[in-house]
């Protein structure tokens, strides 16, 4: 019951903040994202700084380092790519401020490379985030967000993956692969949690039974406000 109430409160708050109730809509601009893999690079570090809105992130960039589209009517997308040795650094950031009480729209659809190892950092306001990264060789993921609904799917393409998630009032669902050992540190306020096949091994610490012997490992550090947390295996 607590989890349901938390989810409803989070979604209601996000809907009001993002859509502005019955206020009139403003015109939307579309930014096409197409960043090719830089010659000689072996991994990417992707930084995403966004405002309130919805985000969908997957693999399948069709050979590009990053591709997709960004539709918004109150922010200005800025996209940059630089090279540091064998690392391609990609930054996608939203500039501008919330303007008036019109109906706000900010939708980002992003696709990452399936073949290039990646580190991904997301810094965002109130957001509905659906990130299926199961096909991405994801070495590190850092998410810093406000009141949010987060659906995250992780894979086992990297030998080890670290996840750091800071969130305010939130509804969070994480799907992890059965082929990986998973360790979890959870620090939170009032939280409804569903952690099947995890055993508690210390204060605020949980892990799967096969973590020590697993070839592939995922380490998650979650720091949450009032939240609903569910972890599934696939």
mmCIF file of C-alpha atoms in Angstrom:
data_model
loop_
_atom_site.group_PDB
_atom_site.id
_atom_site.type_symbol
_atom_site.label_atom_id
_atom_site.label_comp_id
_atom_site.label_asym_id
_atom_site.label_seq_id
_atom_site.Cartn_x
_atom_site.Cartn_y
_atom_site.Cartn_z
ATOM 1 C CA UNK A 1 0.000 0.000 0.000
ATOM 2 C CA UNK A 2 2.819 2.404 0.874
ATOM 3 C CA UNK A 3 4.468 1.700 -2.486
ATOM 4 C CA UNK A 4 1.245 2.412 -4.384
ATOM 5 C CA UNK A 5 0.680 5.696 -2.540
ATOM 6 C CA UNK A 6 4.271 6.815 -3.163
ATOM 7 C CA UNK A 7 3.970 5.997 -6.863
ATOM 8 C CA UNK A 8 0.693 7.916 -7.227
ATOM 9 C CA UNK A 9 2.058 10.987 -5.436
ATOM 10 C CA UNK A 10 5.216 11.013 -7.580
ATOM 11 C CA UNK A 11 3.330 10.611 -10.860
ATOM 12 C CA UNK A 12 0.754 13.286 -9.942
ATOM 13 C CA UNK A 13 3.481 15.787 -9.023
ATOM 14 C CA UNK A 14 5.403 15.074 -12.216
ATOM 15 C CA UNK A 15 2.305 15.395 -14.410
ATOM 16 C CA UNK A 16 1.522 18.837 -12.986
ATOM 17 C CA UNK A 17 5.118 20.061 -13.252
ATOM 18 C CA UNK A 18 5.665 18.802 -16.786
ATOM 19 C CA UNK A 19 2.298 19.358 -18.455
ATOM 20 C CA UNK A 20 1.071 22.441 -16.625
ATOM 21 C CA UNK A 21 -2.494 21.279 -16.098
ATOM 22 C CA UNK A 22 -4.930 22.676 -18.692
ATOM 23 C CA UNK A 23 -2.687 25.533 -19.797
ATOM 24 C CA UNK A 24 -2.239 26.033 -23.553
ATOM 25 C CA UNK A 25 0.624 24.228 -25.272
ATOM 26 C CA UNK A 26 3.635 26.093 -26.673
ATOM 27 C CA UNK A 27 5.361 25.298 -29.968
ATOM 28 C CA UNK A 28 7.825 22.399 -29.914
ATOM 29 C CA UNK A 29 11.237 22.315 -31.583
ATOM 30 C CA UNK A 30 12.955 19.075 -32.583
ATOM 31 C CA UNK A 31 16.727 18.566 -32.391
ATOM 32 C CA UNK A 32 18.126 15.561 -34.273
ATOM 33 C CA UNK A 33 21.012 13.827 -32.472
ATOM 34 C CA UNK A 34 23.649 12.067 -34.590
ATOM 35 C CA UNK A 35 27.145 11.789 -33.132
ATOM 36 C CA UNK A 36 29.474 9.468 -35.008
ATOM 37 C CA UNK A 37 32.116 7.398 -33.244
ATOM 38 C CA UNK A 38 35.386 9.346 -33.276
ATOM 39 C CA UNK A 39 38.292 7.618 -35.005
ATOM 40 C CA UNK A 40 40.679 5.834 -32.658
ATOM 41 C CA UNK A 41 38.421 5.974 -29.592
ATOM 42 C CA UNK A 42 37.655 2.865 -27.540
ATOM 43 C CA UNK A 43 35.051 4.070 -25.051
ATOM 44 C CA UNK A 44 32.555 6.868 -24.520
ATOM 45 C CA UNK A 45 31.738 9.023 -21.503
ATOM 46 C CA UNK A 46 28.253 10.471 -21.948
ATOM 47 C CA UNK A 47 26.925 13.285 -19.764
ATOM 48 C CA UNK A 48 23.256 14.243 -19.929
ATOM 49 C CA UNK A 49 21.963 17.370 -18.170
ATOM 50 C CA UNK A 50 18.261 17.869 -18.622
ATOM 51 C CA UNK A 51 15.257 19.591 -17.084
ATOM 52 C CA UNK A 52 11.860 18.170 -16.214
ATOM 53 C CA UNK A 53 10.336 15.869 -18.817
ATOM 54 C CA UNK A 54 10.428 12.336 -20.187
ATOM 55 C CA UNK A 55 13.473 10.371 -21.332
ATOM 56 C CA UNK A 56 13.855 7.072 -23.140
ATOM 57 C CA UNK A 57 17.374 5.633 -23.429
ATOM 58 C CA UNK A 58 18.268 2.370 -25.186
ATOM 59 C CA UNK A 59 21.027 0.745 -27.195
ATOM 60 C CA UNK A 60 20.829 0.316 -30.965
ATOM 61 C CA UNK A 61 22.394 3.521 -32.293
ATOM 62 C CA UNK A 62 23.077 1.905 -35.697
ATOM 63 C CA UNK A 63 26.847 2.397 -35.543
ATOM 64 C CA UNK A 64 26.838 5.943 -34.179
ATOM 65 C CA UNK A 65 28.197 6.754 -30.725
ATOM 66 C CA UNK A 66 24.869 8.401 -29.865
ATOM 67 C CA UNK A 67 21.742 9.046 -31.912
ATOM 68 C CA UNK A 68 18.134 10.091 -31.330
ATOM 69 C CA UNK A 69 15.961 13.176 -31.099
ATOM 70 C CA UNK A 70 15.132 15.838 -28.534
ATOM 71 C CA UNK A 71 11.732 17.560 -28.596
ATOM 72 C CA UNK A 72 11.176 20.522 -26.267
ATOM 73 C CA UNK A 73 9.253 23.781 -26.107
ATOM 74 C CA UNK A 74 11.010 25.498 -23.222
ATOM 75 C CA UNK A 75 14.658 24.408 -23.322
ATOM 76 C CA UNK A 76 17.499 24.757 -25.819
ATOM 77 C CA UNK A 77 19.465 21.532 -26.432
ATOM 78 C CA UNK A 78 23.246 21.799 -26.670
ATOM 79 C CA UNK A 79 25.298 18.855 -27.953
ATOM 80 C CA UNK A 80 29.090 18.570 -27.891
ATOM 81 C CA UNK A 81 31.613 15.818 -28.623
ATOM 82 C CA UNK A 82 35.320 15.940 -27.840
ATOM 83 C CA UNK A 83 38.167 13.400 -27.754
ATOM 84 C CA UNK A 84 40.579 12.820 -24.889
ATOM 85 C CA UNK A 85 43.068 10.114 -25.855
ATOM 86 C CA UNK A 86 41.021 7.012 -26.626
ATOM 87 C CA UNK A 87 37.912 8.331 -24.879
ATOM 88 C CA UNK A 88 35.098 10.147 -26.675
ATOM 89 C CA UNK A 89 33.375 12.613 -24.336
ATOM 90 C CA UNK A 90 29.814 13.491 -25.288
ATOM 91 C CA UNK A 91 27.715 16.094 -23.491
ATOM 92 C CA UNK A 92 24.026 16.714 -24.062
ATOM 93 C CA UNK A 93 22.644 19.551 -21.964
ATOM 94 C CA UNK A 94 19.504 21.627 -21.822
ATOM 95 C CA UNK A 95 19.839 25.378 -21.423
ATOM 96 C CA UNK A 96 17.044 27.771 -20.494
ATOM 97 C CA UNK A 97 14.439 28.075 -17.783
ATOM 98 C CA UNK A 98 10.846 27.186 -17.078
ATOM 99 C CA UNK A 99 8.826 29.982 -18.739
ATOM 100 C CA UNK A 100 5.339 30.890 -17.553
ATOM 101 C CA UNK A 101 2.451 28.482 -17.100
ATOM 102 C CA UNK A 102 2.024 27.126 -20.595
ATOM 103 C CA UNK A 103 1.943 23.380 -21.169
ATOM 104 C CA UNK A 104 5.591 22.325 -21.091
ATOM 105 C CA UNK A 105 7.018 19.520 -23.200
ATOM 106 C CA UNK A 106 10.507 18.038 -23.021
ATOM 107 C CA UNK A 107 10.970 14.574 -24.521
ATOM 108 C CA UNK A 108 14.356 12.983 -25.168
ATOM 109 C CA UNK A 109 14.747 9.737 -27.123
ATOM 110 C CA UNK A 110 18.387 8.613 -27.003
ATOM 111 C CA UNK A 111 20.131 5.547 -28.418
ATOM 112 C CA UNK A 112 23.637 4.463 -27.395
ATOM 113 C CA UNK A 113 26.166 2.235 -29.148
ATOM 114 C CA UNK A 114 25.901 -1.514 -28.559
ATOM 115 C CA UNK A 115 29.594 -2.042 -29.361
ATOM 116 C CA UNK A 116 31.409 0.810 -27.618
ATOM 117 C CA UNK A 117 31.921 0.549 -23.824
ATOM 118 C CA UNK A 118 30.215 3.466 -22.106
ATOM 119 C CA UNK A 119 29.960 5.433 -18.895
ATOM 120 C CA UNK A 120 26.716 7.390 -18.552
ATOM 121 C CA UNK A 121 25.892 10.255 -16.174
ATOM 122 C CA UNK A 122 22.391 11.729 -15.967
ATOM 123 C CA UNK A 123 21.571 14.911 -14.044
ATOM 124 C CA UNK A 124 17.928 15.901 -14.336
ATOM 125 C CA UNK A 125 14.916 17.491 -12.705
ATOM 126 C CA UNK A 126 11.548 15.797 -12.245
ATOM 127 C CA UNK A 127 11.558 13.088 -14.878
ATOM 128 C CA UNK A 128 9.952 9.958 -16.203
ATOM 129 C CA UNK A 129 12.975 7.876 -17.218
ATOM 130 C CA UNK A 130 12.834 4.562 -19.072
ATOM 131 C CA UNK A 131 16.378 3.293 -19.695
ATOM 132 C CA UNK A 132 16.848 -0.163 -21.209
ATOM 133 C CA UNK A 133 20.631 -0.516 -21.242
ATOM 134 C CA UNK A 134 20.706 -4.312 -21.467
ATOM 135 C CA UNK A 135 22.456 -4.269 -24.862
ATOM 136 C CA UNK A 136 25.012 -1.597 -23.888
ATOM 137 C CA UNK A 137 28.490 -2.416 -22.537
ATOM 138 C CA UNK A 138 27.812 -0.224 -19.534
ATOM 139 C CA UNK A 139 30.736 0.211 -17.157
ATOM 140 C CA UNK A 140 29.268 2.947 -14.952
ATOM 141 C CA UNK A 141 25.938 4.706 -14.526
ATOM 142 C CA UNK A 142 25.282 7.742 -12.332
ATOM 143 C CA UNK A 143 21.809 9.266 -11.990
ATOM 144 C CA UNK A 144 20.973 12.387 -9.979
ATOM 145 C CA UNK A 145 17.294 13.293 -10.166
ATOM 146 C CA UNK A 146 14.434 14.918 -8.310
ATOM 147 C CA UNK A 147 10.885 13.576 -7.992
ATOM 148 C CA UNK A 148 10.953 10.830 -10.582
ATOM 149 C CA UNK A 149 9.628 7.635 -12.044
ATOM 150 C CA UNK A 150 12.618 5.513 -13.040
ATOM 151 C CA UNK A 151 12.517 2.237 -14.952
ATOM 152 C CA UNK A 152 16.026 0.839 -15.456
ATOM 153 C CA UNK A 153 17.077 -2.379 -17.192
ATOM 154 C CA UNK A 154 20.696 -3.512 -16.894
ATOM 155 C CA UNK A 155 22.587 -6.150 -18.873
ATOM 156 C CA UNK A 156 25.695 -8.292 -18.486
ATOM 157 C CA UNK A 157 27.836 -7.160 -21.415
ATOM 158 C CA UNK A 158 30.395 -5.518 -19.114
ATOM 159 C CA UNK A 159 32.402 -7.608 -16.660
ATOM 160 C CA UNK A 160 31.511 -5.141 -13.910
ATOM 161 C CA UNK A 161 28.984 -2.312 -13.750
ATOM 162 C CA UNK A 162 28.674 0.328 -11.039
ATOM 163 C CA UNK A 163 25.412 2.200 -10.496
ATOM 164 C CA UNK A 164 24.961 5.297 -8.329
ATOM 165 C CA UNK A 165 21.422 6.659 -8.036
ATOM 166 C CA UNK A 166 20.417 9.756 -6.046
ATOM 167 C CA UNK A 167 16.681 10.480 -6.184
ATOM 168 C CA UNK A 168 14.060 12.459 -4.318
ATOM 169 C CA UNK A 169 10.486 11.194 -3.949
ATOM 170 C CA UNK A 170 10.499 8.439 -6.527
ATOM 171 C CA UNK A 171 9.076 5.258 -7.946
ATOM 172 C CA UNK A 172 11.948 3.022 -9.053
ATOM 173 C CA UNK A 173 11.963 -0.327 -10.832
ATOM 174 C CA UNK A 174 15.286 -1.964 -11.725
ATOM 175 C CA UNK A 175 15.645 -5.162 -13.745
ATOM 176 C CA UNK A 176 18.954 -7.025 -13.467
ATOM 177 C CA UNK A 177 20.214 -10.099 -15.378
ATOM 178 C CA UNK A 178 20.160 -13.517 -13.714
ATOM 179 C CA UNK A 179 23.664 -14.101 -15.096
ATOM 180 C CA UNK A 180 25.186 -11.393 -12.843
ATOM 181 C CA UNK A 181 25.909 -11.198 -9.141
ATOM 182 C CA UNK A 182 24.387 -8.059 -7.643
ATOM 183 C CA UNK A 183 25.353 -6.088 -4.551
ATOM 184 C CA UNK A 184 23.156 -3.287 -3.243
ATOM 185 C CA UNK A 185 23.661 -0.482 -0.740
ATOM 186 C CA UNK A 186 20.366 1.251 0.038
ATOM 187 C CA UNK A 187 20.028 4.442 2.059
ATOM 188 C CA UNK A 188 16.547 5.926 2.020
ATOM 189 C CA UNK A 189 13.720 7.678 3.799
ATOM 190 C CA UNK A 190 10.347 5.967 4.033
ATOM 191 C CA UNK A 191 10.676 3.261 1.384
ATOM 192 C CA UNK A 192 8.557 0.401 0.142
ATOM 193 C CA UNK A 193 11.055 -2.152 -1.135
ATOM 194 C CA UNK A 194 10.730 -5.461 -2.949
ATOM 195 C CA UNK A 195 14.102 -7.256 -3.195
ATOM 196 C CA UNK A 196 13.534 -10.885 -4.247
ATOM 197 C CA UNK A 197 16.540 -13.256 -4.039
ATOM 198 C CA UNK A 198 18.605 -10.764 -2.067
ATOM 199 C CA UNK A 199 19.951 -11.420 1.398
ATOM 200 C CA UNK A 200 20.859 -8.695 3.871
ATOM 201 C CA UNK A 201 24.565 -8.823 4.686
ATOM 202 C CA UNK A 202 24.933 -5.672 6.756
ATOM 203 C CA UNK A 203 23.292 -2.385 7.639
ATOM 204 C CA UNK A 204 21.660 -1.056 4.448
ATOM 205 C CA UNK A 205 23.535 -3.722 2.429
ATOM 206 C CA UNK A 206 22.121 -6.582 0.375
ATOM 207 C CA UNK A 207 23.510 -8.990 -2.197
ATOM 208 C CA UNK A 208 22.506 -11.941 -4.317
ATOM 209 C CA UNK A 209 23.562 -15.343 -3.025
ATOM 210 C CA UNK A 210 25.997 -15.923 -5.902
ATOM 211 C CA UNK A 211 27.644 -12.483 -5.796
ATOM 212 C CA UNK A 212 31.071 -13.702 -4.618
ATOM 213 C CA UNK A 213 31.378 -16.388 -7.302
ATOM 214 C CA UNK A 214 29.726 -14.536 -10.200
ATOM 215 C CA UNK A 215 31.855 -13.712 -13.247
ATOM 216 C CA UNK A 216 29.754 -10.641 -14.041
ATOM 217 C CA UNK A 217 29.037 -8.225 -11.205
ATOM 218 C CA UNK A 218 26.754 -5.215 -10.696
ATOM 219 C CA UNK A 219 27.291 -2.906 -7.717
ATOM 220 C CA UNK A 220 24.449 -0.497 -6.941
ATOM 221 C CA UNK A 221 24.484 2.393 -4.491
ATOM 222 C CA UNK A 222 21.007 3.916 -4.062
ATOM 223 C CA UNK A 223 20.325 7.041 -2.005
ATOM 224 C CA UNK A 224 16.606 7.778 -2.086
ATOM 225 C CA UNK A 225 14.005 10.019 -0.516
ATOM 226 C CA UNK A 226 10.456 8.781 0.063
ATOM 227 C CA UNK A 227 10.408 5.986 -2.499
ATOM 228 C CA UNK A 228 8.998 2.795 -3.882
ATOM 229 C CA UNK A 229 11.778 0.385 -4.963
ATOM 230 C CA UNK A 230 11.371 -2.879 -6.815
ATOM 231 C CA UNK A 231 14.169 -5.036 -8.235
ATOM 232 C CA UNK A 232 13.370 -7.852 -10.683
ATOM 233 C CA UNK A 233 15.524 -10.550 -12.283
ATOM 234 C CA UNK A 234 15.448 -11.418 -15.939
#
